Coordinates of C-alpha atoms in Angstrom, one line a residue:
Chain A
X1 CA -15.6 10.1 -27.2
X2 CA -12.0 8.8 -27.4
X3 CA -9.4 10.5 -25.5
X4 CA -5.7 10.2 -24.9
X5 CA -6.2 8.6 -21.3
X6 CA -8.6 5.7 -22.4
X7 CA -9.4 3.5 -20.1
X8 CA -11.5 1.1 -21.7
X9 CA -9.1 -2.7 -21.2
X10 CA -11.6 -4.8 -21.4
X11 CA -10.2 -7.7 -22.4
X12 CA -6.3 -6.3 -21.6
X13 CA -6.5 -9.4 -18.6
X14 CA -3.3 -10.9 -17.2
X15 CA 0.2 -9.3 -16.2
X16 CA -0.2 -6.5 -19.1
X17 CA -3.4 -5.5 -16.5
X18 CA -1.6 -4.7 -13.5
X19 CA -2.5 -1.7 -11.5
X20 CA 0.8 0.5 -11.2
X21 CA 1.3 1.9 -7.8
X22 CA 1.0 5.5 -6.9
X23 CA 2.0 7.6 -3.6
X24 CA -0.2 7.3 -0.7
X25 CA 0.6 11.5 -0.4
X26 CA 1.0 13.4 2.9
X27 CA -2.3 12.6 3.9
X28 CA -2.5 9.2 4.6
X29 CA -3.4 9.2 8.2
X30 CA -6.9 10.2 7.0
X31 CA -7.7 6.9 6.0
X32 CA -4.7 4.1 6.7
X33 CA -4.2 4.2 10.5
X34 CA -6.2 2.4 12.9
X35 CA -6.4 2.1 16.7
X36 CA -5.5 -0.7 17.3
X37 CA -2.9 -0.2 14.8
X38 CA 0.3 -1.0 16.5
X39 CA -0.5 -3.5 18.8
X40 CA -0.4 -6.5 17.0
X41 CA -0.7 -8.2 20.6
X42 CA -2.5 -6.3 23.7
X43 CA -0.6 -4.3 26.3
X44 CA 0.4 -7.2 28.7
X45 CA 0.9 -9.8 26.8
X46 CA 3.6 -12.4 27.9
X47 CA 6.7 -12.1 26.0
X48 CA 5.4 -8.9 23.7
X49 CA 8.6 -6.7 22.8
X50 CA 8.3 -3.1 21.5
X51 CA 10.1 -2.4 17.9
X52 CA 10.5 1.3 17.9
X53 CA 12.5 3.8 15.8
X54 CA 12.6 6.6 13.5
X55 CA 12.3 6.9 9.5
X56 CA 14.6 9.8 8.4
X57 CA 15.4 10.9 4.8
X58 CA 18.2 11.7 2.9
X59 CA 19.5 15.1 4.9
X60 CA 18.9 13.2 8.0
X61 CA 15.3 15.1 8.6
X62 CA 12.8 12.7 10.0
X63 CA 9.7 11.9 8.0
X64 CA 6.9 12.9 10.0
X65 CA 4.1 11.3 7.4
X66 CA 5.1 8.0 6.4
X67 CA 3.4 4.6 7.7
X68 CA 4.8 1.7 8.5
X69 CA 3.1 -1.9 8.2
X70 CA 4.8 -5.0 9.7
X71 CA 4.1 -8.8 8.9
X72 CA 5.4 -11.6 10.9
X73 CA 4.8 -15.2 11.9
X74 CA 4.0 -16.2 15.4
X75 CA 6.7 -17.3 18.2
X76 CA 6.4 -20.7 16.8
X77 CA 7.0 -19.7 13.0
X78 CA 3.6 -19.8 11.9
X79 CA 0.9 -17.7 10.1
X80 CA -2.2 -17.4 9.6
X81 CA -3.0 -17.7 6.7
X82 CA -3.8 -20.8 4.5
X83 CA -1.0 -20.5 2.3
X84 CA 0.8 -21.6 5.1
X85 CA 0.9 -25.7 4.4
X86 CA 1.8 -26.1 7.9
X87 CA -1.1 -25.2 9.0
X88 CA -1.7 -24.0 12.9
X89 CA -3.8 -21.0 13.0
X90 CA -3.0 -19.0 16.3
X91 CA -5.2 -16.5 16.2
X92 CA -2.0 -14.0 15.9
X93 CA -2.9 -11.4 13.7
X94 CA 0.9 -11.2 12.5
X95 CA 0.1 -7.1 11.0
X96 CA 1.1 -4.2 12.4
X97 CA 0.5 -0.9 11.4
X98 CA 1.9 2.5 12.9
X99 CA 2.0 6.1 11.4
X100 CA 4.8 8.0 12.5
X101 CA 4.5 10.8 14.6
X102 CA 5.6 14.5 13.9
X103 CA 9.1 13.4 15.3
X104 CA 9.3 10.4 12.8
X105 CA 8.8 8.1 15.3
X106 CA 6.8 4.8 15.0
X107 CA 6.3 1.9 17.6
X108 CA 4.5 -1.6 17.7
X109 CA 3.8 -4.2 20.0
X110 CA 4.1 -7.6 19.5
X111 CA 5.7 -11.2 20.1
X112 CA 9.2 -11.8 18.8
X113 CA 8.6 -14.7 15.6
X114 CA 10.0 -17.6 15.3
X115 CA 12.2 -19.5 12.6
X116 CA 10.4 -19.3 9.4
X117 CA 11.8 -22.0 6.7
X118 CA 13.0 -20.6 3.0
X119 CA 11.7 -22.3 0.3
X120 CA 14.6 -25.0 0.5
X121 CA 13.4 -25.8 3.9
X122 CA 16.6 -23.8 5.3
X123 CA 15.7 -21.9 8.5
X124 CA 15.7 -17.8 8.0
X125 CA 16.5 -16.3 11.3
X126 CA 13.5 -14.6 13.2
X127 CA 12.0 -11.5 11.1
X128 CA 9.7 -9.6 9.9
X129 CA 8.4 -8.0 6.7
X130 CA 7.9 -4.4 7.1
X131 CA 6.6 -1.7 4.3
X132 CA 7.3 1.7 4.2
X133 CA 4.6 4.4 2.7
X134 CA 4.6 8.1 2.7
X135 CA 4.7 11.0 0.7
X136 CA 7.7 11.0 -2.1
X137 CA 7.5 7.1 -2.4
X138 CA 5.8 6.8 -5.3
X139 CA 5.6 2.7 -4.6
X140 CA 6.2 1.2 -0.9
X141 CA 9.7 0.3 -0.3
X142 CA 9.9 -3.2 1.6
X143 CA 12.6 -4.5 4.3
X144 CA 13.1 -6.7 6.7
X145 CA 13.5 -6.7 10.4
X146 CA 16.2 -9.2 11.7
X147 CA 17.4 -9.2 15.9
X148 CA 20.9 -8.3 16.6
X149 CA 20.2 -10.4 19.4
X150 CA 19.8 -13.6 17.5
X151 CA 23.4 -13.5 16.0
X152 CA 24.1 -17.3 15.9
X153 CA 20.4 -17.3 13.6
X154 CA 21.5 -14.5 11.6
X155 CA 24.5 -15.6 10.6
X156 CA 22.9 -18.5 9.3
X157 CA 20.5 -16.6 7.2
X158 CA 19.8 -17.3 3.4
X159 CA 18.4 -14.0 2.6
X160 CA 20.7 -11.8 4.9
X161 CA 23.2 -13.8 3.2
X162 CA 22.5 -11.9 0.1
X163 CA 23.1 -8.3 1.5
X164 CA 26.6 -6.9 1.7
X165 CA 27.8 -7.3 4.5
X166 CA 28.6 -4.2 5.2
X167 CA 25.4 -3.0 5.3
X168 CA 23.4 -5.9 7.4
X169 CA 23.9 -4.0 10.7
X170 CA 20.8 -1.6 8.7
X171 CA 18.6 -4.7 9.0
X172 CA 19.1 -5.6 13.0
X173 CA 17.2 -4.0 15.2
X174 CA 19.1 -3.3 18.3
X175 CA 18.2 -4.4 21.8
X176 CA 16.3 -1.6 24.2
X177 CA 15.5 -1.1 27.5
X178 CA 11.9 -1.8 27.1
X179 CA 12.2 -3.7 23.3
X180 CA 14.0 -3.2 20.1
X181 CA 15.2 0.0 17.9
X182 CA 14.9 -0.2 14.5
X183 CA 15.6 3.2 12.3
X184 CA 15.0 3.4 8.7
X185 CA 16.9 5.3 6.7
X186 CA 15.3 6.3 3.4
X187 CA 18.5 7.5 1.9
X188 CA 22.1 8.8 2.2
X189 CA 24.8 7.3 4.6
X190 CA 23.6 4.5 6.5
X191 CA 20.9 4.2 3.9
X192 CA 18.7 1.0 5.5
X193 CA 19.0 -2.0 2.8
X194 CA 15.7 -2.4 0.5
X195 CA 14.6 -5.5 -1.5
X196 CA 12.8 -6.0 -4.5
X197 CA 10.1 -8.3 -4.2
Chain B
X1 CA 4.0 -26.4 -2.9
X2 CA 3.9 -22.5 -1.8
X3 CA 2.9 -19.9 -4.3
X4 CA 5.0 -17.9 -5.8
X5 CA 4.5 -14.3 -7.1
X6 CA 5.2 -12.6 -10.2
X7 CA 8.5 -10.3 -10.1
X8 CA 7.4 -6.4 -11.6
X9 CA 9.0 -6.3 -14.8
X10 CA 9.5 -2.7 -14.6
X11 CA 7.3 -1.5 -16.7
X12 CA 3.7 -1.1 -14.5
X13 CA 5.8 1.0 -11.4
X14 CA 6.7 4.7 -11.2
X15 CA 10.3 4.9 -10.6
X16 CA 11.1 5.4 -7.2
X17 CA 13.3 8.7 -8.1
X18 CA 11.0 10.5 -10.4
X19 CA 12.6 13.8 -9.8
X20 CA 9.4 15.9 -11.3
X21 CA 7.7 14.7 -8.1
X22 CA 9.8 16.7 -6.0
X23 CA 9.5 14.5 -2.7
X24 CA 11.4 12.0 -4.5
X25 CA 14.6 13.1 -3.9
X26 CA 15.2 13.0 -0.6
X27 CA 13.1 9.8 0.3
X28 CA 13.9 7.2 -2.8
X29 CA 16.2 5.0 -1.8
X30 CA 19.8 5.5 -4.1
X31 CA 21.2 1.4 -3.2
X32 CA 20.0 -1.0 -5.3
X33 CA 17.4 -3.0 -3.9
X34 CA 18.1 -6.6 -3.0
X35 CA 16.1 -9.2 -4.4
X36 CA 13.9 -10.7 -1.7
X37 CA 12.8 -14.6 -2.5
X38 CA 9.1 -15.3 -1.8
X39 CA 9.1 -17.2 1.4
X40 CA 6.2 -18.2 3.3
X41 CA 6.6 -14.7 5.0
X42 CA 6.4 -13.2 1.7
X43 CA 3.4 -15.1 -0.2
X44 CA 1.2 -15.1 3.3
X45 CA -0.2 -11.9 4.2
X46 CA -2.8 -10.1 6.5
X47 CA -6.4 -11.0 5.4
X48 CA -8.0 -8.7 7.7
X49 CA -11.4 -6.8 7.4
X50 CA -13.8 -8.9 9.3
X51 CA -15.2 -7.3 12.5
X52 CA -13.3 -4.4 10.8
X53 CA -15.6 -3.0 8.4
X54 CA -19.0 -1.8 9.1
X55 CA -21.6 -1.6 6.1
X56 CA -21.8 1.8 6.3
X57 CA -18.3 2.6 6.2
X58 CA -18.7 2.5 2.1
X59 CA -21.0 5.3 2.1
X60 CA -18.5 8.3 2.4
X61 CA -21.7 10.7 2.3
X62 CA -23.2 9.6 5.4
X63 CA -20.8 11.6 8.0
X64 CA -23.1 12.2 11.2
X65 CA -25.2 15.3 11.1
X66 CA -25.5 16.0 7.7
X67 CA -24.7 15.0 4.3
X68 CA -21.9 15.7 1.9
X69 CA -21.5 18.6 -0.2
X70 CA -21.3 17.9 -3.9
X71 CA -21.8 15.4 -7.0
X72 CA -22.7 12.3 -5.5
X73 CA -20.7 9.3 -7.4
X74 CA -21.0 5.3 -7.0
X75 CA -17.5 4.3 -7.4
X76 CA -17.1 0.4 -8.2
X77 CA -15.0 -2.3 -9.6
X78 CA -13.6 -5.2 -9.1
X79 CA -10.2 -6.6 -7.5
X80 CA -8.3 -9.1 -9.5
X81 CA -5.0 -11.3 -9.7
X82 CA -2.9 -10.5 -12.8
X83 CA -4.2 -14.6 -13.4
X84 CA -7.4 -13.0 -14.2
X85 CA -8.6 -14.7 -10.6
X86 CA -10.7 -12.4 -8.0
X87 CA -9.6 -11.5 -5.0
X88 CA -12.7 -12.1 -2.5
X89 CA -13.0 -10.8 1.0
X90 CA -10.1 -8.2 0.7
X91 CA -10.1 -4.8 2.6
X92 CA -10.1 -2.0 -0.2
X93 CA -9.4 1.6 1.6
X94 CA -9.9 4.9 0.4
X95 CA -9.2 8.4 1.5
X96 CA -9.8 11.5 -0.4
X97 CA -10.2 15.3 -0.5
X98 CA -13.7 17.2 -0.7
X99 CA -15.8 18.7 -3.1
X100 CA -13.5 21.5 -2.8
X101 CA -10.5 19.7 -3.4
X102 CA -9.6 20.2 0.5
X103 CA -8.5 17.2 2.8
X104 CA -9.8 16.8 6.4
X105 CA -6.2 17.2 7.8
X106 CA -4.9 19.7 9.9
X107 CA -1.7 20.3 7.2
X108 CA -4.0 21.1 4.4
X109 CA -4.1 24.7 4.4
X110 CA -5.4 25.1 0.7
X111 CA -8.0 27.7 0.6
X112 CA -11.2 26.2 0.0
X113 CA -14.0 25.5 2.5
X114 CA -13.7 22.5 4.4
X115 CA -17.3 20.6 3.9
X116 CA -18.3 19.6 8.2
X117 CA -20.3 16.6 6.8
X118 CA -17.4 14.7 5.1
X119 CA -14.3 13.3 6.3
X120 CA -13.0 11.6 3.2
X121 CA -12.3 8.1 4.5
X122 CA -14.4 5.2 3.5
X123 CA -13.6 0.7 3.6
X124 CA -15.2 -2.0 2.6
X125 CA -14.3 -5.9 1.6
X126 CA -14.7 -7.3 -1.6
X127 CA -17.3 -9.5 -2.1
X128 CA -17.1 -13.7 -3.2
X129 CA -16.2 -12.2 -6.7
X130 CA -13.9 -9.5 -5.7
X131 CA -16.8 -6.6 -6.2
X132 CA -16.4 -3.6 -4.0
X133 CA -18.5 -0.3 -3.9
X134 CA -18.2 3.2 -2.3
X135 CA -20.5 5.9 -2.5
X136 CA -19.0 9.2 -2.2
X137 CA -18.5 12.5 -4.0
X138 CA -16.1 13.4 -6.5
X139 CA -13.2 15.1 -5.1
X140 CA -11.7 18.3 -6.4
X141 CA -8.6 19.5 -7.6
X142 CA -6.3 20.9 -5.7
X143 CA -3.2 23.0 -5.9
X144 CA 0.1 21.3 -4.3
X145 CA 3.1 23.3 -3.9
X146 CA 5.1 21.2 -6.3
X147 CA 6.1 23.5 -9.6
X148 CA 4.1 26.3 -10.3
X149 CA 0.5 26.6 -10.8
X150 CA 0.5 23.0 -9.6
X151 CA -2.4 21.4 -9.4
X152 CA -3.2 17.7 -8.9
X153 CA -5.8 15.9 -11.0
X154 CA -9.1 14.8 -8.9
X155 CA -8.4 11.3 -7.3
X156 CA -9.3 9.2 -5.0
X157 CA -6.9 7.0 -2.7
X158 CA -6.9 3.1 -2.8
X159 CA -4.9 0.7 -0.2
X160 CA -5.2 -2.8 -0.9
X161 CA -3.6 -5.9 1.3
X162 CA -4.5 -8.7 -1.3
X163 CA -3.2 -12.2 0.0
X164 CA 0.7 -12.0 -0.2
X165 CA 2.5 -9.3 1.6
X166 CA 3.9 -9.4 -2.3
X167 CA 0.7 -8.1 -3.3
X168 CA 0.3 -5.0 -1.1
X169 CA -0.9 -2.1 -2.9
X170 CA -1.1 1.5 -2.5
X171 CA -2.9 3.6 -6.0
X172 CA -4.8 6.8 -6.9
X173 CA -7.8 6.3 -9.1
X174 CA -8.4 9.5 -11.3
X175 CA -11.4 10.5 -13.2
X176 CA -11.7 10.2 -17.3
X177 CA -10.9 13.5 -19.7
X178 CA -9.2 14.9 -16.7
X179 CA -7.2 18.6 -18.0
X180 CA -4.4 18.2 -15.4
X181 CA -3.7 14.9 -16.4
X182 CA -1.0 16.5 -18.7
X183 CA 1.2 18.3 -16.3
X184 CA 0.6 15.9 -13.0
X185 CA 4.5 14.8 -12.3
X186 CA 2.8 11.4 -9.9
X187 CA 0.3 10.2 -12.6
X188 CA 3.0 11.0 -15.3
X189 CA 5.4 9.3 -12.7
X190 CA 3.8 5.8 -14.4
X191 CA 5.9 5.9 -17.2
X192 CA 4.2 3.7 -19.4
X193 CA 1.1 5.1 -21.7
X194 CA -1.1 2.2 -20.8
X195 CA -0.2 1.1 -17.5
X196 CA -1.0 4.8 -16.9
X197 CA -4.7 4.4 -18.7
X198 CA -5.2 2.1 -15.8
X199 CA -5.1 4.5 -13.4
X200 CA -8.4 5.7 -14.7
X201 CA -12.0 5.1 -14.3
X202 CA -14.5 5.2 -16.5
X203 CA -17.9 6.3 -16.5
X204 CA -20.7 3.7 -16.2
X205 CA -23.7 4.6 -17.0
X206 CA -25.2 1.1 -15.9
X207 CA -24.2 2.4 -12.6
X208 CA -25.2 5.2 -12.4
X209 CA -28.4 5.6 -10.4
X210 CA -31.2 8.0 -12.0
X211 CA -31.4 11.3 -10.6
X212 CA -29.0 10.4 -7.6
X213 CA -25.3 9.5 -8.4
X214 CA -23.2 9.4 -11.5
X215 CA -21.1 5.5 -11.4
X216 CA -17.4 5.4 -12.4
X217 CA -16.0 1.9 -12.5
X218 CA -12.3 1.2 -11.4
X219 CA -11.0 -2.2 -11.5
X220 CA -7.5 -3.2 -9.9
X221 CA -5.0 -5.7 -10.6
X222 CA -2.5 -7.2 -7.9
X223 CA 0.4 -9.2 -9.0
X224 CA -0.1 -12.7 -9.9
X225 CA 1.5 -15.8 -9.5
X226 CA 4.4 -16.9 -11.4
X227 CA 5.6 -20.6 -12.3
X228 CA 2.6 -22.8 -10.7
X229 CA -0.1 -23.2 -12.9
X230 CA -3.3 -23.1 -11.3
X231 CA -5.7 -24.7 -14.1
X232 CA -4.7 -27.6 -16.6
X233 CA -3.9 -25.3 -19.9
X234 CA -6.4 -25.6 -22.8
X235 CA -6.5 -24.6 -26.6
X236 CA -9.3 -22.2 -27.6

């Protein structure tokens, strides 16, 4: 009956329980992407920006099989979500998903956020959350997209205010023609900053 | 007062740079990762699934014109907070190989016949106590290029959004008395000897339906809150 790989934890409730993370493998796109993915608003809506870029690894090859989910709060800094004490449900879904492409290349459409308060009440510049999942990450890594258009914001930033500042420049992404560029770097020279959550 | 979520104290992860997984090398970050304080964009999250999901999409058999190949399994649990609370109305996602231990994707080469009634991808939202349920087969092994004569234990692919974007998850559920187990470099990536136990169902016979499908339950834990007690603390 018994064997080395039990999993019988009945009882084994609270943090001792948690389920560890495991890689979503190179064949994600069977079951994460959706449609309607990437457009966290629709084609044509006022004010949407396109964030676009390109996730590379550590020899510089681009990573044709990762995925790449963003959350954000609305133009006006709000979510919604009811964990939001403020309250003002928009209707914006705030999620974005996008696969990238055999040329590492992913793309959404959405609405540039607004000021988001840290927990001190202190405004965080515009941003959003983004995770990164593909093959070879054996747990998502997480980082945030800030606007190198929005320096004034930025440099009054709590949590960029943590990073070195030598490496910030990884978290902006750069105005476009038609949006925003925002590489990510898995590893190696430029390597894009990552947080712990 | 806003949530706040419970830090990983190491222990439950893989390490990013798990070198056995060869993948790792090139794609784990080598900078230390900056600690991120949980901000309302960190403890919101998408709750998305409604007008999403369609009932059917938990029966992974049921792929138009014809039924899957293979041993039929019921493939249940629940989804909890490390607080031991349920986490209702959540979108649980799964993906998976064959009978055959072959994927539905045009880079899987592996030879082994590809089954026409069964693309591999299945949803479904948790219920008011955080109960989901797929019907599907049990995938096979497969081998995967890694080290030689590797082959990766049977498993099925879980993506959960929770409430926080803290809680995010992306797991594997394996089957119980598994061989490969042994020599897999991604289960054995979860270093610790229980926290890897938990990436394992179990067989349940009270779900298993007679003289259909063979039930394995898999229940998942998300990260819980830390710091803001959610019920007045009692002796017992």
């Amino acid at each position: 009956m018994t064997t080395e790989f039990r999993s019988d934890y009945a009882g084994d409730a609270g943090f001792d329980g948690l389920t560890p993370s495991q890689t979503v493998g190179p064949y994600l796109s069977i079951g994460l992407p959706w449609p309607d993915g990437p457009s966290v608003v629709e084609e044509g809506t006022p004010g949407a920006i396109r964030i676009a870029g390109t996730v590379y690894d550590g020899t510089g090859a681009v990573v044709p099989d990762a995925l790449i989910e963003t959350w954000q709060a609305d133009p006006d800094g709000g979510f919604a979500h009811p964990d939001d004490p403020r309250g003002r449900p928009t209707g914006f879904r705030g999620f974005g998903r996008c696969p990238t492409d055999d040329a590492g290349d992913w793309a959404i459409l959405t609405l540039k956020p607004g000021i988001v308060p840290d927990r001190e009440g202190r405004p965080q510049a515009p941003h959003l959350d983004v995770s990164v999942l593909a093959r070879g990450l054996l747990h998502r890594v997480v980082t945030r997209i800030y606007f190198a258009d929005e320096a004034e914001a930025n440099a009054a930033d709590p949590v960029l205010a943590t990073v070195p500042p030598a490496r910030r420049s990884t978290l902006l992404a750069t105005p476009e023609r038609d949006g925003y560029r925002f590489d990510i770097r898995l590893q190696g020279d430029d390597e894009t900053v990552f947080f712990a959550l | 007062m806003l949530p706040s979520y419970r830090r990983d104290d190491g222990t439950t992860h893989p390490p990013l740079l798990s070198p056995g997984y060869r993948s790792t090398v090139l794609r784990a970050p080598r900078e230390q990762l900056v600690l991120l304080p949980h901000t309302l964009t960190e403890v919101t999250g998408p709750m998305l699934g409604e007008g999403r999901v369609r009932d059917s999409d938990a029966d992974l058999t049921l792929a138009p014109g014809g039924e899957a190949q293979g041993q039929r399994i019921i493939v249940h649990g629940q989804v909890r907070d490390a607080d031991g609370r349920p986490v209702p109305h959540t979108l649980v996602e799964v993906w998976q190989a064959n009978a055959a231990g072959r994927y539905q994707h045009r880079w899987d080469q592996h030879h082994a016949p590809l089954d026409p009634h069964f693309t591999g991808v299945g949803r479904c939202l948790t219920d008011d106590s955080g109960h989901y349920r797929f019907v599907t087969i049990k995938p096979g092994a497969y081998p995967w290029g890694n080290h030689e004569n590797a082959w990766r234990p049977a498993h099925i692919h879980f993506s959960l959004l929770g409430r926080a974007f803290t809680q995010r998850l992306v797991t594997q559920m394996y089957f119980p008395d598994d061989p490969l187990f042994a020599y897999d470099p991604i289960f054995n990536s979860v270093r610790d000897e229980r926290a890897r136990a938990r990436l394992v169902s179990r067989f349940d016979l009270a779900a298993t339906v007679d003289s259909w499908a063979l039930g394995f339950r898999f229940d998942i834990v998300l990260c819980g809150t830390d710091g803001t007690p959610m019920e007045e603390p009692h002796d017992d």
